[in-house]
Coordinates of C-alpha atoms in Angstrom, one line a residue:
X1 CA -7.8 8.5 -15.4
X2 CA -4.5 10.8 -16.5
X3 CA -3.8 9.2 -20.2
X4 CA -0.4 10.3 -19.7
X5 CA 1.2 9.0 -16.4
X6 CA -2.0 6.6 -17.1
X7 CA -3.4 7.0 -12.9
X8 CA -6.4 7.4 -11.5
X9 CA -5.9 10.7 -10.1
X10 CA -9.3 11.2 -8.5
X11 CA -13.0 8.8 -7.8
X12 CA -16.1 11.1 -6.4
X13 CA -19.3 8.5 -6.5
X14 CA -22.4 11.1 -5.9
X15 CA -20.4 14.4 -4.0
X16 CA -18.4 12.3 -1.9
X17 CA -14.8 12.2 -3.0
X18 CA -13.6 8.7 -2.7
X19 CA -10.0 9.8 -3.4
X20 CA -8.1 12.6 -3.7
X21 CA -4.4 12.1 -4.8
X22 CA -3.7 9.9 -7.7
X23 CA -3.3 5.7 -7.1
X24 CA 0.5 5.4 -7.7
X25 CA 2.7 2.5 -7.5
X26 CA 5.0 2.1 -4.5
X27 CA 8.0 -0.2 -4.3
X28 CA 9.9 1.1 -1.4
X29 CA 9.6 2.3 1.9
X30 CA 10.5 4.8 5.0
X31 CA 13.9 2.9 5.8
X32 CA 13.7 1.1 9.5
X33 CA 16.2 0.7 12.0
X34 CA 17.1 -3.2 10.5
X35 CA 17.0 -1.7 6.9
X36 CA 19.5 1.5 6.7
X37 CA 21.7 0.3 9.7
X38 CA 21.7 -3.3 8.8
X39 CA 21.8 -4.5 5.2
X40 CA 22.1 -1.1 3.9
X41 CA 19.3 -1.2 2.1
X42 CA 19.7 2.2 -0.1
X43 CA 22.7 0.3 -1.7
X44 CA 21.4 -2.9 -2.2
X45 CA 17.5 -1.7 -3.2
X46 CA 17.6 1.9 -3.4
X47 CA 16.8 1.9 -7.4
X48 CA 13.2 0.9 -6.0
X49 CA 12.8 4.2 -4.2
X50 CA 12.2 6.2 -7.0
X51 CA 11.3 3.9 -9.9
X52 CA 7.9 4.8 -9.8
X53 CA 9.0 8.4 -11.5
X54 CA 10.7 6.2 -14.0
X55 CA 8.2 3.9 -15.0
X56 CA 7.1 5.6 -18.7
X57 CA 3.5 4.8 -20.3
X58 CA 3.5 2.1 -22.7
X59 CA -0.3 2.0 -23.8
X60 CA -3.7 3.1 -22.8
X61 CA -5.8 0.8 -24.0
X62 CA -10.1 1.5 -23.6
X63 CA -12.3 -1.8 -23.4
X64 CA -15.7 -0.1 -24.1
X65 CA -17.7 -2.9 -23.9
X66 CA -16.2 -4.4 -20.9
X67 CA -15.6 -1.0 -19.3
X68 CA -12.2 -1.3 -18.4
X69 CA -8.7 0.5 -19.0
X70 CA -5.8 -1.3 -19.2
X71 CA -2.6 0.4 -18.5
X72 CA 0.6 -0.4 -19.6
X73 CA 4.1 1.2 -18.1
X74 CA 8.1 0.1 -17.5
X75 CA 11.3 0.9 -17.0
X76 CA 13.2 -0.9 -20.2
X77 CA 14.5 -4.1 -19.7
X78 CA 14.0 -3.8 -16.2
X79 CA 10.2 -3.8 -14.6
X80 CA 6.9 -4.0 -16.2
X81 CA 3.4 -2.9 -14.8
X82 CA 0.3 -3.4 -16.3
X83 CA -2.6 -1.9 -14.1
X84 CA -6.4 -2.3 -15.4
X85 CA -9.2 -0.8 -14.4
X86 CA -12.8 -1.7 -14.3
X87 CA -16.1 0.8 -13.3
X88 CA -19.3 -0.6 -12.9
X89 CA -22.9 1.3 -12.6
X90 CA -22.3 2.0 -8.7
X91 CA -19.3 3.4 -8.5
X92 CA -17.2 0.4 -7.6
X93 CA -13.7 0.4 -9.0
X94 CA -11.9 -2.5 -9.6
X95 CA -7.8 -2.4 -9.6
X96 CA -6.4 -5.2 -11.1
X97 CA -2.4 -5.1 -10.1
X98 CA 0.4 -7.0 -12.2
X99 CA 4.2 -6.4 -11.9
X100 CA 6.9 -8.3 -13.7
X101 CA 10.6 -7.9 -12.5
X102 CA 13.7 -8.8 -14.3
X103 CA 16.6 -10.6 -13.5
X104 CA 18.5 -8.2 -13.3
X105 CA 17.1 -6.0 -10.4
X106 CA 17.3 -6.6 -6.6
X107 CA 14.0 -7.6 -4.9
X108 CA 12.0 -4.4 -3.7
X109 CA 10.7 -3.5 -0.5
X110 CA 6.7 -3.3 -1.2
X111 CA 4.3 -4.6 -4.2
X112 CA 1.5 -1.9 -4.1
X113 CA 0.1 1.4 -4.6
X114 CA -0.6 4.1 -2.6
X115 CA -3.0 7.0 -2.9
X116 CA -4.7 9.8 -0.4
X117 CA -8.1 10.7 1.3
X118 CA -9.9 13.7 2.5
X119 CA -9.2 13.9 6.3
X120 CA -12.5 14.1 7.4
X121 CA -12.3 10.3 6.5
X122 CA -11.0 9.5 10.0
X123 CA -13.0 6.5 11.0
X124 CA -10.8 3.7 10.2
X125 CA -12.7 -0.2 9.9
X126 CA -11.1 -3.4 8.8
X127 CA -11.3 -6.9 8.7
X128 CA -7.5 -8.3 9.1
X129 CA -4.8 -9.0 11.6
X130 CA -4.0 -6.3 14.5
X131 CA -5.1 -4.7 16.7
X132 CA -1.1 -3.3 17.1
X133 CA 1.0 -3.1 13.8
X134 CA 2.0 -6.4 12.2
X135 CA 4.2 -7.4 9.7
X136 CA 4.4 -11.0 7.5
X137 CA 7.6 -12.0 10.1
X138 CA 6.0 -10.1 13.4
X139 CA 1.7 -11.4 12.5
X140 CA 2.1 -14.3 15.1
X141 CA 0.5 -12.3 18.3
X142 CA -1.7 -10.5 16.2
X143 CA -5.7 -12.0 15.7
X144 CA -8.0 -12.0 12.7
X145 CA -10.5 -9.9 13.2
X146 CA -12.6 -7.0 12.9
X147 CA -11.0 -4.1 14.4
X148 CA -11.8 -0.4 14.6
X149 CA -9.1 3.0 15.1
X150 CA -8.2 6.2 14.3
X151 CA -5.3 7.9 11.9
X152 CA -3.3 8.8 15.0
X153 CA -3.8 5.2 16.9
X154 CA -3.4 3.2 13.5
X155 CA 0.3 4.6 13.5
X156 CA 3.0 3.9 15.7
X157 CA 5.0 7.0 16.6
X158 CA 8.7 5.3 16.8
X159 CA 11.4 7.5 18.2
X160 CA 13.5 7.8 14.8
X161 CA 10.4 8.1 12.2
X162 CA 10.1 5.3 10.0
X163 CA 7.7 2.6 8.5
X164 CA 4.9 2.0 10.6
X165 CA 1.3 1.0 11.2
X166 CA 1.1 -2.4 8.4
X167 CA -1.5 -4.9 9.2
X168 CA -1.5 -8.0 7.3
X169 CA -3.8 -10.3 6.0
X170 CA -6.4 -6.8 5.4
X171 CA -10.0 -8.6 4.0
X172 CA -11.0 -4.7 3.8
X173 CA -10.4 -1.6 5.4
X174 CA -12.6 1.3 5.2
X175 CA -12.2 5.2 6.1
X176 CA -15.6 7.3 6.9
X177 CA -16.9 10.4 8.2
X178 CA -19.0 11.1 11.5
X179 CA -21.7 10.3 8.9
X180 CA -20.7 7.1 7.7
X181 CA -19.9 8.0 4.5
X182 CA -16.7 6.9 2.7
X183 CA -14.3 4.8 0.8
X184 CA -13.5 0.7 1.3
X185 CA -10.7 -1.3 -0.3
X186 CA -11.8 -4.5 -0.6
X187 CA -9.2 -7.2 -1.6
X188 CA -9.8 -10.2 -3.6
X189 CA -7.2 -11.9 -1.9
X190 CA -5.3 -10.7 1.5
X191 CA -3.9 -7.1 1.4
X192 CA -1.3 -5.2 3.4
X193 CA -2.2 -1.5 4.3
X194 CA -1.2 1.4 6.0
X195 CA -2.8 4.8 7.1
X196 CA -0.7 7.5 8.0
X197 CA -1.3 11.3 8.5
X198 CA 1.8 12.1 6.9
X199 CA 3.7 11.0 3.8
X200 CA 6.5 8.2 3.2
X201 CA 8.9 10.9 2.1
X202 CA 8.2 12.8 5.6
X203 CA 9.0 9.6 7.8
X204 CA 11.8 9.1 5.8
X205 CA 13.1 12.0 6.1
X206 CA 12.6 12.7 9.6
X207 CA 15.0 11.9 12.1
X208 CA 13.4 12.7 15.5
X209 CA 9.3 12.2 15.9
X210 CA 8.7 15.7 16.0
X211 CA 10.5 16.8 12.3
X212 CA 7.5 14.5 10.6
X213 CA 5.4 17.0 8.8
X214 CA 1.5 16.0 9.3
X215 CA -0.6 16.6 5.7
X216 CA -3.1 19.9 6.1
X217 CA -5.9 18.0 4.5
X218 CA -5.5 14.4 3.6
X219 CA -4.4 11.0 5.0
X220 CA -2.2 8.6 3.2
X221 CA -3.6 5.1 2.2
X222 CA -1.2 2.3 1.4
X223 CA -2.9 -0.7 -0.3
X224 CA 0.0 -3.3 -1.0
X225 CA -0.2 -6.5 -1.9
X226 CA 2.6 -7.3 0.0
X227 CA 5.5 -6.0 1.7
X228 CA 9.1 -7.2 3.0
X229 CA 9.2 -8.4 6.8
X230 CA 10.9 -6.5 9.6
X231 CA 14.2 -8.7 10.0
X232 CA 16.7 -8.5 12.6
X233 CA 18.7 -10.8 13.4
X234 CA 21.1 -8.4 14.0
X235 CA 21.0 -4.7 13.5
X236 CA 24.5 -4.3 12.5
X237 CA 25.0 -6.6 8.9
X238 CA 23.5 -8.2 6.0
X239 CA 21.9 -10.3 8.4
X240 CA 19.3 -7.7 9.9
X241 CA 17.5 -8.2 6.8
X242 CA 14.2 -10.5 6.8
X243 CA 14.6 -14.2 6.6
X244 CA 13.9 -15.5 2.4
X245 CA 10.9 -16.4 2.8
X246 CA 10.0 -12.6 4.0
X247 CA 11.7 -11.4 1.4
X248 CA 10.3 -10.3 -2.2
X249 CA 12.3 -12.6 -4.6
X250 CA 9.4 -13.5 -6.5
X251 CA 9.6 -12.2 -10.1
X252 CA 6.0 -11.6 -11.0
X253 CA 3.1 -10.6 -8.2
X254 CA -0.4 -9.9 -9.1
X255 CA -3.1 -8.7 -6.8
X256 CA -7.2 -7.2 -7.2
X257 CA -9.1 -5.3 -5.1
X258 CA -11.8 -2.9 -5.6
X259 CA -12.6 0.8 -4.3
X260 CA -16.1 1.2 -3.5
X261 CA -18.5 3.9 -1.5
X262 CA -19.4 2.9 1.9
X263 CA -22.4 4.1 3.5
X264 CA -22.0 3.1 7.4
X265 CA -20.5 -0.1 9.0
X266 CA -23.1 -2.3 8.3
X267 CA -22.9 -1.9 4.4
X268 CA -19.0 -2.1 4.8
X269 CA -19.5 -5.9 6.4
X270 CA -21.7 -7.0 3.9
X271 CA -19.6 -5.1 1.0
X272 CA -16.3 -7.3 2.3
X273 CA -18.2 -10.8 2.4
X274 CA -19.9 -10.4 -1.2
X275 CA -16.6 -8.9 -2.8
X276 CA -13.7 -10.6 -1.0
X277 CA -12.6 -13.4 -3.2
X278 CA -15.4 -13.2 -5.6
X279 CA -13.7 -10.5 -7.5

């Protein structure tokens, strides 16, 4: 854990590197069709997009006896995020999330954080809604379930780059090697996530599907605990945003989940039923 910028920047549990780009917070997203075409979303939200630079370190504060870290970081008068985190014996970390937003900003787009794995993790497991991409206003046609893909299938490549590849309602999702070994997030209540083989600033940037730069080395892992819906009522005016109750007007969100070594699907199953909601 950086005591500066107050991260985890990087989680090895014997050899095998669990992450390997610090867990930052994410509030925004690669702009869809509905959101820069439609409500104009870099006017109305864009202060979300790079508020995670903004946010300054409040306090580190070290819980030796309960083995914890509690983080403390805002923006002034504006947003508030306290992060703690827990390490047991095995290796399991636990992530306890809490945001508080003022009045006085607009709703953002995503409540999460985001961080990276090796590559070679390119077996992708979870237990949540899919198989195709879903989002909170677009879940009806997709099933709960235990469902199994790759980097490149677990994206959608749409012709203008932009968000892509959310399943809600994520139990767990794990990413492993040919051997089995790996990395699961396991929620404590239902998650949103995301793996892409590229970055958010990439898609955003990228006007055609062929201008997205893949990473060399790593995949990107989105764990949110929730994100805005897809909209579109029309694609012209304030309109083509996502009805209110797909929006994220709440003031304060909380969420938990835990990063732990996985050793094969089996132990990933039985990891997800003993830590999913008894967090």
């Amino acid at each position: 854990i950086d005591r500066r910028s107050g991260y985890v920047v990087s989680h090895s549990v014997r050899g095998c590197k669990l992450i390997s780009a610090p867990l930052r917070p994410n509030f925004w997203r690669a702009s869809t069709d509905n959101d820069w075409r439609g409500w104009r979303v870099g006017k109305i939200a864009g202060c979300w997009k790079e508020a995670p630079e903004r946010l300054q370190t409040v306090s580190v504060r070290i819980a030796e006896s309960a083995g914890s870290v509690t983080v403390e970081k805002a923006i002034p008068d504006s947003v508030r995020l306290t992060l703690t985190y827990t390490l047991d014996g095995a290796g399991a970390l636990a992530v306890d999330y809490k945001l508080d937003i003022s009045d006085r900003m607009p709703e953002p787009l995503r409540v999460g954080l985001q961080t990276c794995v090796p590559n070679t993790l390119e077996r992708i497991a979870y237990f949540g809604k899919g198989p195709q991409e879903n989002y909170s206003d677009r879940s009806c046609g997709a099933f709960l379930g235990l469902y199994r893909s790759t980097p490149e299938k677990f994206m959608h490549s749409y012709i203008p780059p932009q968000e892509n590849g959310n399943r809600c309602d994520v139990r767990w999702l794990s990413l492993t090697a040919s051997d089995g070994r790996g990395v699961q997030f396991v929620g404590a209540e239902p998650l949103s996530v995301s793996v892409w083989n590229c970055t958010q600033e990439s898609l955003d940037k990228a006007r055609h599907s062929n201008e997205v730069e893949p990473l060399a080395d790593a995949l990107t892992v989105n764990i949110d605990r929730t994100q805005t819906g897809v909209g579109g009522t029309d694609t012209w005016s304030l309109k083509a945003r996502p009805s209110d109750q797909y929006r994220l007007l709440e003031k304060h969100y909380a969420c938990r989940f835990t990063i732990i070594p996985c050793n094969g699907e089996a132990e990933t199953i039985r990891n997800g039923r003993s830590l999913f909601r008894n967090q």
